[in-house]
């Protein structure tokens, strides 16, 4: 049941500190501060390039993973939408590994992409939330997310636990191939271990985000921008808003604004800026200033340091705890979920069962 919550989606958003913790618990040895994934029947050391395929929110988890695995494990990653990948029939490297991400483990396009990759001799790894699913059964190795059943059609806790598993995978690959030192691994493990606590802190902004949502509920279009690890979270934020509130929203790489989307900006367009104070902060901040200068209503998601620098040009802010760059995308997902949720509740849409959508897409 929904317990004390009004919707499954709300319950599932609030379960995130616990299920991220459960997922970490499965893969992290707290005594040694090291990550231990289940044995896999192949080694990533022999792999020259990794292919990741998924749909929707799970695809955005793949985009984050590409960034992590390239940056922290030095392994090149191709990431693709399953419905594109399967019909393009791309050539795949001999002895390669392909990774499929799916909450349900039943998404038809993802399954078809898996079968294609298998027919091309790839080793198949999947990250699923349903252990007995078809995608899990047809994989050579399975990494589980410990999100528990996700009932709300819009994916929330499945996404953040997918990211948690992918973070562990990126660190494992980087450690095993020598890209990541013991100290770097320990630092990331520390940051991951603190995530449940930080996620709980973000949930405390629920009332403030509900207030904020009132000013977005009347918008026709909403833009989400971010860079680097913040870019997929911008995409995810926009998808959440579209799905449950039926407001048109787009996620963009902040650097792309001046190549087109900035033309959309006027006083009526809220711009959600995802900008932790990391190495790309100044770049994203300048895109935010450009948007504000054109009258856009900026909603700025950052930490104390970022807000101290530029909070005053925003029409609203959400302050997140300062965390290691690596884990920031997991944390910054939570306020964009909450925002979409409260906009939808304010508009009175069916949050858990949005029109035209199914929880598990087993048809094309
Ligand atoms: C978005 C959403 C969908 C799913 C997509 C893939 O909130 O839920 O975009 O992420 O249909 O589903 P799975 O992960 O079950 O393969």
mmCIF file of C-alpha atoms and ligand atoms in Angstrom:
data_model
loop_
_atom_site.group_PDB
_atom_site.id
_atom_site.type_symbol
_atom_site.label_atom_id
_atom_site.label_comp_id
_atom_site.label_asym_id
_atom_site.label_seq_id
_atom_site.Cartn_x
_atom_site.Cartn_y
_atom_site.Cartn_z
ATOM 1 C CA UNK A 1 0.000 0.000 0.000
ATOM 2 C CA UNK A 2 0.802 3.658 -0.035
ATOM 3 C CA UNK A 3 1.095 3.941 3.741
ATOM 4 C CA UNK A 4 0.972 7.578 4.797
ATOM 5 C CA UNK A 5 1.628 8.859 1.309
ATOM 6 C CA UNK A 6 -0.858 10.243 -1.187
ATOM 7 C CA UNK A 7 0.648 8.492 -4.169
ATOM 8 C CA UNK A 8 2.985 5.599 -4.877
ATOM 9 C CA UNK A 9 5.303 8.008 -6.660
ATOM 10 C CA UNK A 10 5.609 10.133 -3.532
ATOM 11 C CA UNK A 11 6.250 7.044 -1.408
ATOM 12 C CA UNK A 12 8.871 5.829 -3.859
ATOM 13 C CA UNK A 13 10.628 9.210 -3.914
ATOM 14 C CA UNK A 14 10.802 9.113 -0.127
ATOM 15 C CA UNK A 15 12.071 5.528 -0.092
ATOM 16 C CA UNK A 16 15.226 6.556 -1.910
ATOM 17 C CA UNK A 17 17.543 7.001 1.093
ATOM 18 C CA UNK A 18 16.635 3.448 2.179
ATOM 19 C CA UNK A 19 16.818 1.723 -1.213
ATOM 20 C CA UNK A 20 20.037 3.470 -2.231
ATOM 21 C CA UNK A 21 21.379 2.221 1.096
ATOM 22 C CA UNK A 22 20.136 -1.328 0.429
ATOM 23 C CA UNK A 23 21.739 -1.304 -3.010
ATOM 24 C CA UNK A 24 25.055 -0.047 -1.643
ATOM 25 C CA UNK A 25 24.897 -2.637 1.094
ATOM 26 C CA UNK A 26 24.820 -5.375 -1.538
ATOM 27 C CA UNK A 27 27.973 -4.129 -3.265
ATOM 28 C CA UNK A 28 30.151 -2.342 -0.705
ATOM 29 C CA UNK A 29 32.295 -3.864 2.005
ATOM 30 C CA UNK A 30 32.141 -1.205 4.723
ATOM 31 C CA UNK A 31 35.174 -2.569 6.584
ATOM 32 C CA UNK A 32 37.574 -2.334 3.653
ATOM 33 C CA UNK A 33 35.800 0.572 1.903
ATOM 34 C CA UNK A 34 35.921 -1.397 -1.325
ATOM 35 C CA UNK A 35 33.322 -2.405 -3.851
ATOM 36 C CA UNK A 36 32.669 -6.037 -4.534
ATOM 37 C CA UNK A 37 30.411 -6.965 -7.434
ATOM 38 C CA UNK A 38 29.213 -10.529 -7.976
ATOM 39 C CA UNK A 39 31.581 -12.715 -10.032
ATOM 40 C CA UNK A 40 31.120 -12.192 -13.769
ATOM 41 C CA UNK A 41 31.962 -14.829 -16.383
ATOM 42 C CA UNK A 42 34.330 -12.399 -18.195
ATOM 43 C CA UNK A 43 36.654 -9.546 -17.414
ATOM 44 C CA UNK A 44 36.230 -5.923 -18.431
ATOM 45 C CA UNK A 45 40.031 -5.735 -18.774
ATOM 46 C CA UNK A 46 39.822 -7.477 -22.146
ATOM 47 C CA UNK A 47 37.117 -5.138 -23.415
ATOM 48 C CA UNK A 48 38.061 -2.213 -25.634
ATOM 49 C CA UNK A 49 34.668 -0.533 -25.704
ATOM 50 C CA UNK A 50 31.395 -0.975 -23.851
ATOM 51 C CA UNK A 51 27.927 -0.668 -25.374
ATOM 52 C CA UNK A 52 25.035 0.434 -23.135
ATOM 53 C CA UNK A 53 21.420 0.197 -24.327
ATOM 54 C CA UNK A 54 18.138 1.106 -22.601
ATOM 55 C CA UNK A 55 14.896 3.097 -22.961
ATOM 56 C CA UNK A 56 13.530 6.201 -21.276
ATOM 57 C CA UNK A 57 14.708 6.898 -17.765
ATOM 58 C CA UNK A 58 16.934 3.821 -17.839
ATOM 59 C CA UNK A 59 18.629 5.306 -20.917
ATOM 60 C CA UNK A 60 19.448 8.439 -18.920
ATOM 61 C CA UNK A 61 21.066 6.209 -16.299
ATOM 62 C CA UNK A 62 23.157 4.881 -19.187
ATOM 63 C CA UNK A 63 24.180 8.429 -20.122
ATOM 64 C CA UNK A 64 25.441 9.043 -16.587
ATOM 65 C CA UNK A 65 27.258 5.696 -16.681
ATOM 66 C CA UNK A 66 29.003 6.642 -19.926
ATOM 67 C CA UNK A 67 30.412 9.708 -18.223
ATOM 68 C CA UNK A 68 31.516 7.763 -15.129
ATOM 69 C CA UNK A 69 33.046 4.816 -16.984
ATOM 70 C CA UNK A 70 34.911 6.991 -19.479
ATOM 71 C CA UNK A 71 36.132 9.411 -16.838
ATOM 72 C CA UNK A 72 36.911 7.122 -13.942
ATOM 73 C CA UNK A 73 37.660 3.845 -15.721
ATOM 74 C CA UNK A 74 39.148 5.071 -18.992
ATOM 75 C CA UNK A 75 36.893 2.789 -21.010
ATOM 76 C CA UNK A 76 35.067 4.210 -24.038
ATOM 77 C CA UNK A 77 31.287 3.744 -23.928
ATOM 78 C CA UNK A 78 28.604 3.916 -26.605
ATOM 79 C CA UNK A 79 25.160 4.513 -25.191
ATOM 80 C CA UNK A 80 22.015 4.190 -27.237
ATOM 81 C CA UNK A 81 18.248 4.077 -27.115
ATOM 82 C CA UNK A 82 17.103 0.478 -27.622
ATOM 83 C CA UNK A 83 14.570 1.251 -30.384
ATOM 84 C CA UNK A 84 17.316 2.983 -32.399
ATOM 85 C CA UNK A 85 20.066 0.501 -31.650
ATOM 86 C CA UNK A 86 18.091 -2.588 -32.617
ATOM 87 C CA UNK A 87 17.085 -1.362 -36.058
ATOM 88 C CA UNK A 88 20.402 0.313 -36.878
ATOM 89 C CA UNK A 89 22.078 -3.023 -36.280
ATOM 90 C CA UNK A 90 25.453 -1.492 -35.514
ATOM 91 C CA UNK A 91 28.676 -3.470 -35.839
ATOM 92 C CA UNK A 92 29.880 -4.598 -32.413
ATOM 93 C CA UNK A 93 33.448 -5.306 -31.310
ATOM 94 C CA UNK A 94 34.637 -8.899 -31.245
ATOM 95 C CA UNK A 95 34.451 -10.213 -27.690
ATOM 96 C CA UNK A 96 32.707 -7.044 -26.608
ATOM 97 C CA UNK A 97 30.402 -6.513 -23.667
ATOM 98 C CA UNK A 98 26.938 -4.983 -23.933
ATOM 99 C CA UNK A 99 25.068 -3.665 -20.892
ATOM 100 C CA UNK A 100 21.276 -3.391 -20.730
ATOM 101 C CA UNK A 101 19.480 -1.338 -18.093
ATOM 102 C CA UNK A 102 15.813 -1.986 -17.332
ATOM 103 C CA UNK A 103 13.708 -1.581 -14.226
ATOM 104 C CA UNK A 104 11.105 -4.111 -15.354
ATOM 105 C CA UNK A 105 13.455 -6.386 -17.267
ATOM 106 C CA UNK A 106 10.644 -6.797 -19.796
ATOM 107 C CA UNK A 107 10.900 -3.770 -22.096
ATOM 108 C CA UNK A 108 10.506 -5.190 -25.586
ATOM 109 C CA UNK A 109 12.930 -2.909 -27.430
ATOM 110 C CA UNK A 110 15.617 -3.446 -24.793
ATOM 111 C CA UNK A 111 15.113 -7.204 -24.958
ATOM 112 C CA UNK A 112 15.335 -7.160 -28.770
ATOM 113 C CA UNK A 113 18.535 -5.098 -28.544
ATOM 114 C CA UNK A 114 19.937 -7.645 -26.075
ATOM 115 C CA UNK A 115 19.144 -10.509 -28.451
ATOM 116 C CA UNK A 116 20.784 -8.652 -31.330
ATOM 117 C CA UNK A 117 23.951 -8.019 -29.253
ATOM 118 C CA UNK A 118 24.012 -11.681 -28.268
ATOM 119 C CA UNK A 119 23.733 -12.743 -31.895
ATOM 120 C CA UNK A 120 26.822 -10.601 -32.544
ATOM 121 C CA UNK A 121 28.802 -12.491 -29.916
ATOM 122 C CA UNK A 122 28.640 -9.912 -27.149
ATOM 123 C CA UNK A 123 28.764 -10.867 -23.491
ATOM 124 C CA UNK A 124 25.548 -9.614 -21.922
ATOM 125 C CA UNK A 125 25.305 -7.824 -18.580
ATOM 126 C CA UNK A 126 22.021 -6.435 -17.351
ATOM 127 C CA UNK A 127 20.960 -4.184 -14.515
ATOM 128 C CA UNK A 128 17.371 -4.956 -13.579
ATOM 129 C CA UNK A 129 15.034 -4.478 -10.660
ATOM 130 C CA UNK A 130 13.149 -7.730 -11.263
ATOM 131 C CA UNK A 131 15.413 -10.725 -10.744
ATOM 132 C CA UNK A 132 13.176 -13.204 -12.535
ATOM 133 C CA UNK A 133 12.587 -11.012 -15.594
ATOM 134 C CA UNK A 134 13.223 -12.030 -19.207
ATOM 135 C CA UNK A 135 16.164 -9.655 -19.611
ATOM 136 C CA UNK A 136 17.794 -11.075 -16.467
ATOM 137 C CA UNK A 137 17.241 -14.648 -17.659
ATOM 138 C CA UNK A 138 18.851 -13.984 -21.031
ATOM 139 C CA UNK A 139 21.945 -12.261 -19.587
ATOM 140 C CA UNK A 140 25.375 -13.717 -18.823
ATOM 141 C CA UNK A 141 25.611 -11.592 -15.674
ATOM 142 C CA UNK A 142 22.963 -9.690 -13.735
ATOM 143 C CA UNK A 143 23.399 -6.805 -11.320
ATOM 144 C CA UNK A 144 20.285 -6.159 -9.266
ATOM 145 C CA UNK A 145 18.929 -2.871 -8.076
ATOM 146 C CA UNK A 146 17.388 -3.246 -4.650
ATOM 147 C CA UNK A 147 14.635 -0.697 -5.191
ATOM 148 C CA UNK A 148 11.793 -3.045 -4.282
ATOM 149 C CA UNK A 149 8.615 -3.000 -6.389
ATOM 150 C CA UNK A 150 8.114 0.272 -8.238
ATOM 151 C CA UNK A 151 4.401 0.914 -8.737
ATOM 152 C CA UNK A 152 4.238 4.524 -9.921
ATOM 153 C CA UNK A 153 4.484 4.594 -13.709
ATOM 154 C CA UNK A 154 7.075 7.365 -13.584
ATOM 155 C CA UNK A 155 10.350 5.799 -12.550
ATOM 156 C CA UNK A 156 12.030 7.290 -9.470
ATOM 157 C CA UNK A 157 13.743 4.943 -7.034
ATOM 158 C CA UNK A 158 14.574 2.516 -9.836
ATOM 159 C CA UNK A 159 16.614 5.272 -11.520
ATOM 160 C CA UNK A 160 18.621 6.286 -8.461
ATOM 161 C CA UNK A 161 19.358 2.660 -7.606
ATOM 162 C CA UNK A 162 20.391 2.003 -11.227
ATOM 163 C CA UNK A 163 22.814 4.900 -10.849
ATOM 164 C CA UNK A 164 24.051 3.430 -7.573
ATOM 165 C CA UNK A 165 24.821 0.091 -9.244
ATOM 166 C CA UNK A 166 26.408 1.807 -12.238
ATOM 167 C CA UNK A 167 28.617 3.848 -9.918
ATOM 168 C CA UNK A 168 29.819 0.617 -8.315
ATOM 169 C CA UNK A 169 30.414 -0.886 -11.762
ATOM 170 C CA UNK A 170 32.396 2.148 -12.967
ATOM 171 C CA UNK A 171 34.607 2.039 -9.872
ATOM 172 C CA UNK A 172 35.149 -1.713 -10.248
ATOM 173 C CA UNK A 173 36.196 -1.411 -13.881
ATOM 174 C CA UNK A 174 38.498 1.521 -13.073
ATOM 175 C CA UNK A 175 40.091 -0.232 -10.114
ATOM 176 C CA UNK A 176 40.591 -3.507 -11.959
ATOM 177 C CA UNK A 177 42.203 -1.860 -14.991
ATOM 178 C CA UNK A 178 44.394 0.397 -12.869
ATOM 179 C CA UNK A 179 42.774 3.734 -13.813
ATOM 180 C CA UNK A 180 41.535 4.339 -10.286
ATOM 181 C CA UNK A 181 43.848 4.191 -7.289
ATOM 182 C CA UNK A 182 42.920 2.622 -3.943
ATOM 183 C CA UNK A 183 42.594 6.102 -2.441
ATOM 184 C CA UNK A 184 40.307 7.268 -5.225
ATOM 185 C CA UNK A 185 38.155 4.190 -4.768
ATOM 186 C CA UNK A 186 37.976 4.809 -1.014
ATOM 187 C CA UNK A 187 36.992 8.446 -1.579
ATOM 188 C CA UNK A 188 34.173 7.448 -3.927
ATOM 189 C CA UNK A 189 33.020 4.700 -1.564
ATOM 190 C CA UNK A 190 32.904 7.283 1.220
ATOM 191 C CA UNK A 191 30.822 9.617 -0.923
ATOM 192 C CA UNK A 192 28.464 6.771 -1.874
ATOM 193 C CA UNK A 193 28.136 5.680 1.743
ATOM 194 C CA UNK A 194 27.031 9.181 2.712
ATOM 195 C CA UNK A 195 24.435 9.319 -0.051
ATOM 196 C CA UNK A 196 21.458 7.958 1.927
ATOM 197 C CA UNK A 197 22.007 10.671 4.548
ATOM 198 C CA UNK A 198 22.327 13.394 1.918
ATOM 199 C CA UNK A 199 19.283 12.106 0.031
ATOM 200 C CA UNK A 200 17.284 12.352 3.264
ATOM 201 C CA UNK A 201 18.420 15.965 3.645
ATOM 202 C CA UNK A 202 17.168 16.780 0.149
ATOM 203 C CA UNK A 203 13.765 15.325 1.025
ATOM 204 C CA UNK A 204 13.486 17.964 3.740
ATOM 205 C CA UNK A 205 12.987 20.535 0.982
ATOM 206 C CA UNK A 206 9.592 19.015 0.172
ATOM 207 C CA UNK A 207 7.545 21.983 1.403
ATOM 208 C CA UNK A 208 9.757 24.517 -0.372
ATOM 209 C CA UNK A 209 9.590 22.554 -3.607
ATOM 210 C CA UNK A 210 5.803 22.293 -3.315
ATOM 211 C CA UNK A 211 5.678 26.102 -3.119
ATOM 212 C CA UNK A 212 8.000 26.419 -6.067
ATOM 213 C CA UNK A 213 5.869 24.047 -8.098
ATOM 214 C CA UNK A 214 2.888 26.390 -7.947
ATOM 215 C CA UNK A 215 4.778 28.870 -10.105
ATOM 216 C CA UNK A 216 5.599 26.240 -12.679
ATOM 217 C CA UNK A 217 2.181 24.680 -12.986
ATOM 218 C CA UNK A 218 0.999 27.479 -15.287
ATOM 219 C CA UNK A 219 3.962 27.251 -17.683
ATOM 220 C CA UNK A 220 3.519 25.975 -21.210
ATOM 221 C CA UNK A 221 7.173 25.052 -21.639
ATOM 222 C CA UNK A 222 9.931 24.346 -19.164
ATOM 223 C CA UNK A 223 13.633 24.008 -19.918
ATOM 224 C CA UNK A 224 16.097 21.972 -17.868
ATOM 225 C CA UNK A 225 19.791 22.559 -18.395
ATOM 226 C CA UNK A 226 22.962 20.979 -17.052
ATOM 227 C CA UNK A 227 26.454 19.987 -18.138
ATOM 228 C CA UNK A 228 28.509 16.845 -17.770
ATOM 229 C CA UNK A 229 26.871 14.616 -15.192
ATOM 230 C CA UNK A 230 24.106 17.216 -14.840
ATOM 231 C CA UNK A 231 23.032 16.904 -18.458
ATOM 232 C CA UNK A 232 21.309 13.498 -18.191
ATOM 233 C CA UNK A 233 19.654 14.720 -14.987
ATOM 234 C CA UNK A 234 18.268 17.682 -16.949
ATOM 235 C CA UNK A 235 16.848 15.170 -19.448
ATOM 236 C CA UNK A 236 15.400 13.070 -16.656
ATOM 237 C CA UNK A 237 13.844 16.103 -14.959
ATOM 238 C CA UNK A 238 12.174 17.123 -18.209
ATOM 239 C CA UNK A 239 10.873 13.601 -18.835
ATOM 240 C CA UNK A 240 9.386 13.379 -15.329
ATOM 241 C CA UNK A 241 7.590 16.695 -15.794
ATOM 242 C CA UNK A 242 6.195 15.775 -19.238
ATOM 243 C CA UNK A 243 5.015 12.359 -18.115
ATOM 244 C CA UNK A 244 3.021 13.304 -15.091
ATOM 245 C CA UNK A 245 2.111 16.986 -15.456
ATOM 246 C CA UNK A 246 1.703 17.064 -19.276
ATOM 247 C CA UNK A 247 3.725 20.270 -19.451
ATOM 248 C CA UNK A 248 6.083 20.399 -22.391
ATOM 249 C CA UNK A 249 9.635 20.218 -21.094
ATOM 250 C CA UNK A 250 13.052 19.752 -22.646
ATOM 251 C CA UNK A 251 16.390 18.860 -21.153
ATOM 252 C CA UNK A 252 19.421 20.364 -22.824
ATOM 253 C CA UNK A 253 23.150 20.348 -22.458
ATOM 254 C CA UNK A 254 23.634 23.910 -21.169
ATOM 255 C CA UNK A 255 26.273 24.604 -23.826
ATOM 256 C CA UNK A 256 23.696 23.948 -26.551
ATOM 257 C CA UNK A 257 21.432 26.802 -25.450
ATOM 258 C CA UNK A 258 22.930 29.331 -27.814
ATOM 259 C CA UNK A 259 22.668 26.893 -30.708
ATOM 260 C CA UNK A 260 18.900 27.154 -30.713
ATOM 261 C CA UNK A 261 16.852 26.683 -27.566
ATOM 262 C CA UNK A 262 17.698 30.113 -26.139
ATOM 263 C CA UNK A 263 15.273 31.473 -28.738
ATOM 264 C CA UNK A 264 12.445 30.007 -26.655
ATOM 265 C CA UNK A 265 13.244 32.026 -23.570
ATOM 266 C CA UNK A 266 10.978 34.790 -22.339
ATOM 267 C CA UNK A 267 9.335 35.653 -19.002
ATOM 268 C CA UNK A 268 6.945 32.739 -19.320
ATOM 269 C CA UNK A 269 9.581 30.001 -19.520
ATOM 270 C CA UNK A 270 10.961 28.528 -16.290
ATOM 271 C CA UNK A 271 14.550 27.275 -16.635
ATOM 272 C CA UNK A 272 15.647 24.665 -14.149
ATOM 273 C CA UNK A 273 19.432 24.833 -13.808
ATOM 274 C CA UNK A 274 21.271 21.816 -12.415
ATOM 275 C CA UNK A 275 24.660 23.128 -11.337
ATOM 276 C CA UNK A 276 26.579 21.658 -8.421
ATOM 277 C CA UNK A 277 29.770 23.618 -7.764
ATOM 278 C CA UNK A 278 31.986 21.277 -9.776
ATOM 279 C CA UNK A 279 34.578 21.986 -12.470
ATOM 280 C CA UNK A 280 31.840 22.932 -14.972
ATOM 281 C CA UNK A 281 30.009 25.275 -12.615
ATOM 282 C CA UNK A 282 31.256 28.531 -14.159
ATOM 283 C CA UNK A 283 30.270 27.366 -17.625
ATOM 284 C CA UNK A 284 26.748 26.396 -16.619
ATOM 285 C CA UNK A 285 26.475 29.574 -14.567
ATOM 286 C CA UNK A 286 27.186 31.707 -17.604
ATOM 287 C CA UNK A 287 24.401 29.912 -19.522
ATOM 288 C CA UNK A 288 22.127 30.600 -16.579
ATOM 289 C CA UNK A 289 23.028 34.297 -16.655
ATOM 290 C CA UNK A 290 22.256 34.433 -20.366
ATOM 291 C CA UNK A 291 18.843 32.914 -19.715
ATOM 292 C CA UNK A 292 18.152 35.316 -16.840
ATOM 293 C CA UNK A 293 19.199 38.284 -18.993
ATOM 294 C CA UNK A 294 16.487 37.296 -21.471
ATOM 295 C CA UNK A 295 13.853 37.335 -18.787
ATOM 296 C CA UNK A 296 13.755 33.594 -18.097
ATOM 297 C CA UNK A 297 12.562 32.505 -14.652
ATOM 298 C CA UNK A 298 15.598 30.687 -13.328
ATOM 299 C CA UNK A 299 15.235 27.940 -10.734
ATOM 300 C CA UNK A 300 18.717 27.174 -9.549
ATOM 301 C CA UNK A 301 19.694 23.830 -8.003
ATOM 302 C CA UNK A 302 23.134 24.011 -6.423
ATOM 303 C CA UNK A 303 25.060 23.769 -3.154
ATOM 304 C CA UNK A 304 25.867 26.540 -0.664
ATOM 305 C CA UNK A 305 28.986 27.540 -2.599
ATOM 306 C CA UNK A 306 27.157 27.785 -5.928
ATOM 307 C CA UNK A 307 24.237 29.670 -4.421
ATOM 308 C CA UNK A 308 26.564 32.120 -2.676
ATOM 309 C CA UNK A 309 28.080 32.978 -6.045
ATOM 310 C CA UNK A 310 24.965 33.311 -8.143
ATOM 311 C CA UNK A 311 21.843 32.612 -6.124
ATOM 312 C CA UNK A 312 20.679 36.214 -6.424
ATOM 313 C CA UNK A 313 20.075 36.048 -10.183
ATOM 314 C CA UNK A 314 17.665 33.145 -9.734
ATOM 315 C CA UNK A 315 13.973 33.594 -9.053
ATOM 316 C CA UNK A 316 14.091 30.513 -6.834
ATOM 317 C CA UNK A 317 16.778 28.225 -5.450
ATOM 318 C CA UNK A 318 17.088 24.785 -3.923
ATOM 319 C CA UNK A 319 20.171 24.197 -1.801
ATOM 320 C CA UNK A 320 21.607 20.702 -1.906
ATOM 321 C CA UNK A 321 24.381 19.346 0.292
ATOM 322 C CA UNK A 322 27.876 19.705 -1.147
ATOM 323 C CA UNK A 323 28.925 16.247 -2.286
ATOM 324 C CA UNK A 324 31.732 14.730 -4.371
ATOM 325 C CA UNK A 325 31.255 15.439 -8.096
ATOM 326 C CA UNK A 326 30.936 11.712 -8.760
ATOM 327 C CA UNK A 327 27.766 11.219 -6.718
ATOM 328 C CA UNK A 328 26.085 14.562 -7.464
ATOM 329 C CA UNK A 329 23.862 13.242 -10.294
ATOM 330 C CA UNK A 330 22.231 10.783 -7.912
ATOM 331 C CA UNK A 331 21.459 13.526 -5.418
ATOM 332 C CA UNK A 332 20.296 16.136 -7.963
ATOM 333 C CA UNK A 333 17.769 13.675 -9.359
ATOM 334 C CA UNK A 334 15.693 13.889 -6.198
ATOM 335 C CA UNK A 335 14.620 17.566 -6.375
ATOM 336 C CA UNK A 336 13.651 17.253 -10.043
ATOM 337 C CA UNK A 337 11.481 14.258 -9.179
ATOM 338 C CA UNK A 338 9.879 16.202 -6.324
ATOM 339 C CA UNK A 339 9.283 19.197 -8.540
ATOM 340 C CA UNK A 340 7.520 17.135 -11.202
ATOM 341 C CA UNK A 341 5.496 15.402 -8.524
ATOM 342 C CA UNK A 342 4.266 18.626 -6.930
ATOM 343 C CA UNK A 343 3.493 20.276 -10.269
ATOM 344 C CA UNK A 344 1.366 17.270 -11.195
ATOM 345 C CA UNK A 345 -0.411 17.224 -7.821
ATOM 346 C CA UNK A 346 -1.077 20.951 -8.147
ATOM 347 C CA UNK A 347 -2.543 20.424 -11.606
ATOM 348 C CA UNK A 348 -4.594 17.478 -10.375
ATOM 349 C CA UNK A 349 -3.352 14.926 -12.902
ATOM 350 C CA UNK A 350 -3.231 11.195 -12.214
ATOM 351 C CA UNK A 351 0.296 11.007 -10.825
ATOM 352 C CA UNK A 352 0.631 7.236 -10.558
ATOM 353 C CA UNK A 353 -1.188 6.377 -13.774
ATOM 354 C CA UNK A 354 -0.455 9.136 -16.294
ATOM 355 C CA UNK A 355 -2.484 9.031 -19.479
ATOM 356 C CA UNK A 356 -1.204 6.965 -22.409
ATOM 357 C CA UNK A 357 1.613 5.361 -20.408
ATOM 358 C CA UNK A 358 2.182 1.809 -19.185
ATOM 359 C CA UNK A 359 4.579 0.704 -16.465
ATOM 360 C CA UNK A 360 6.139 -1.959 -18.593
ATOM 361 C CA UNK A 361 6.387 -1.421 -22.348
ATOM 362 C CA UNK A 362 6.173 -4.892 -23.804
ATOM 363 C CA UNK A 363 4.990 -3.737 -27.216
ATOM 364 C CA UNK A 364 6.730 -1.511 -29.765
HETATM 365 C C1 LIG B 1 9.956 7.116 -17.189
HETATM 366 C C2 LIG B 1 9.762 5.690 -17.354
HETATM 367 C C3 LIG B 1 10.110 5.056 -18.658
HETATM 368 C C4 LIG B 1 10.938 3.795 -18.422
HETATM 369 C C5 LIG B 1 11.171 3.062 -19.736
HETATM 370 C C6 LIG B 1 12.088 1.874 -19.562
HETATM 371 O O1 LIG B 1 9.557 7.558 -15.942
HETATM 372 O O2 LIG B 1 9.356 5.032 -16.447
HETATM 373 O O3 LIG B 1 10.795 5.960 -19.493
HETATM 374 O O4 LIG B 1 12.150 4.176 -17.824
HETATM 375 O O5 LIG B 1 9.953 2.644 -20.254
HETATM 376 O O6 LIG B 1 11.543 0.952 -18.684
HETATM 377 P P1 LIG B 1 12.409 -0.201 -18.072
HETATM 378 O O7 LIG B 1 13.455 0.441 -17.227
HETATM 379 O O8 LIG B 1 11.461 -1.048 -17.292
HETATM 380 O O9 LIG B 1 13.053 -0.943 -19.220
#
